[in-house]
Amino acid sequence: MPAVGGIGPGSGKEYLGNLTPFVTVTCIVAAMGGLIFGYDIGISGGVTTMTSFLQKFFRKVWEKKEADKSTNQYCQYDSQTLTMFTSSLYLAALLASLVASIVTRKLGRKLSMLFGGLLFFAGALINGFAKAVWMLIVGRMLLGFGVGFANQSVPLYLSEMAPYKYRGALNIGFQLSITVGILIANVLNYFFAKIKGGWGWRLSLGGAMVPALIITIGSLVLPDTPNSMIERGQTEEAREKLKRIRGVDDVDEEFRDLVAASDASKLVEHPWKNILQRKYRPHLTMAILIPFFQQLTGHYVIMFMLLVLFNTIGFGSDASLMSAVITGVVNVAATLVSIYGVDKWGRRFLFLEGGVQMLICQAVVAACIGAKFGINGNPGDLPKWYAIVVVLFICIYVAGFAWSWGPLGWLVPSEIFPLEIRSAAQSINVSVNMLFTFAVAQVFLTMLCHLKFGLFLFFAFFVVLMSIFVYYFLPETKGIPIEEMSQVWKSHWYWSRFVEDLDYPNGGLEMRKKGQVPKNV
Ligand code: BGC
């Protein structure tokens, strides 16, 4: 029986090519597309705690907050209106990613990135000058559309552009940008909140124009991927581009596989209908379960707990900065670890190690919070050693997420779909991610209020499930060219029953012996 993790790395072809300065710079620029998503995650949480912002747009929420003298820390933050404002972006992103699937496939990855940048820019502009709630909402929708386009196209772009041996590291540049964006936004929020006159929130929201400009300009100067150029009939230009990207003249083998994958892709008229075919069952499963599990790790919730803790200890207005900077720095540092290790240790190792690490931390944090905050959510005076232990375990959790499910939740889907369904499947990935980001954000404060410290155990249960899933069902994809990925399913103990040799009669999707020319080229 084939191994649980599928075939081992290195059993695929050896395409010629180097990690050229051209491809490195291209991928760094493209990865900056993650900045808009990260900036928004960081900025929106902080802005909705600024008094002047609440007084102007959400007066009722502010009055309720002022009147609330409850000591129950579990229920302090529960406001459906505010959460709805923040998470409306995710619904817009969900819709946009579906449209982006067509743009990305028919017009290229670059154009989707450009739309992402422009829409996000428009949203930031409207939000920065907002005078009424409707402007905030329209702005947020546009921001969401921008994120939907960017998250649909950037990971695909990176995975197609990168030499396969460095694909993991280059792709995780996207997650690195997300985490850097979050960190910058949080620090900016802190300082903008202190601006006299209470208009700092305008700078926070309007500041999103900067990352928007970065991806917009980036998308104008970046080349399109050879895969996408071939798919759109620019075959000869694509060969030249591939030579430039790989830094060698002999790109024949890779080029033939790209053409073969594109031929297979042209046979598929309706990627959305096709994806339901039996042979794409492994891909569809991953496109749904990976983003679902990523959000059900509960990363959002445990980071939030740090804020609650710092507020309780009495850091006052510095609580949010402190918690955000601590988690932000750990997030960035751990993402760098992932960049270093993902092509050495593989995806499965990081997924499984990260899972165990998050599980242990969730159990410890649940026990600590349960012991002091109890059922009524009033911890009284917290000893210093206690706070240190909780902060430490939250940080270890954050590191675990940031080198496993965080980046891999974007990397793995972007590298496993065959070209003919790649764009549609990536849209499913983004939509499911956004749907569950929305769902978790929308219900978790209410859940915290009711489940109390038990909420961590709720998410711990999912971490167990996802780790079992990875162990049995996710094959290793490190070191395998993306147009050769069919081999990992064919040799997998479970998925091989869905994917038969005949399913992929065309080149790149079928393993051939080195140098053998496919019939259709
Ligand atoms: C996730 C987000 C998360 C971010 C930062 C991304 O990969 O999709 O939900 O907020 O990482 O941790």
Tab-separated table of C-alpha atoms and ligand atoms in Angstrom, residues 37 41 175 178-179 182 294-295 299-300 303 331 401 405-407 410 433 437, ligand 1:
chain	number	residue	atom	x	y	z
A	37	PHE	CA	-5.421	41.780	3.513
A	41	ILE	CA	-7.169	42.716	9.482
A	175	GLN	CA	1.586	35.175	4.262
A	178	ILE	CA	-0.196	39.522	5.567
A	179	THR	CA	1.565	39.353	8.931
A	182	ILE	CA	-1.190	43.327	10.444
A	294	GLN	CA	-7.559	27.093	8.835
A	295	GLN	CA	-10.279	29.268	10.299
A	299	HIS	CA	-6.284	31.623	15.902
A	300	TYR	CA	-8.421	34.728	15.868
A	303	MET	CA	-5.068	36.266	19.944
A	331	ASN	CA	3.537	36.025	13.809
A	401	PHE	CA	-0.298	28.712	13.639
A	405	TRP	CA	-1.965	26.478	8.999
A	406	GLY	CA	-1.504	30.222	8.426
A	407	PRO	CA	0.821	30.051	5.403
A	410	TRP	CA	-2.754	29.522	1.145
A	433	ASN	CA	-11.875	30.862	3.806
A	437	THR	CA	-13.555	33.936	8.721
B	1	BGC	C1	-5.436	33.744	7.561
B	1	BGC	C2	-6.113	34.850	8.307
B	1	BGC	C3	-5.229	35.288	9.450
B	1	BGC	C4	-3.856	35.653	8.946
B	1	BGC	C5	-2.898	36.109	10.017
B	1	BGC	C6	-4.057	34.140	7.156
B	1	BGC	O1	-3.424	33.081	6.560
B	1	BGC	O2	-6.192	33.409	6.419
B	1	BGC	O3	-7.355	34.417	8.775
B	1	BGC	O4	-5.811	36.375	10.125
B	1	BGC	O5	-3.310	34.551	8.290
B	1	BGC	O6	-2.635	35.201	10.979
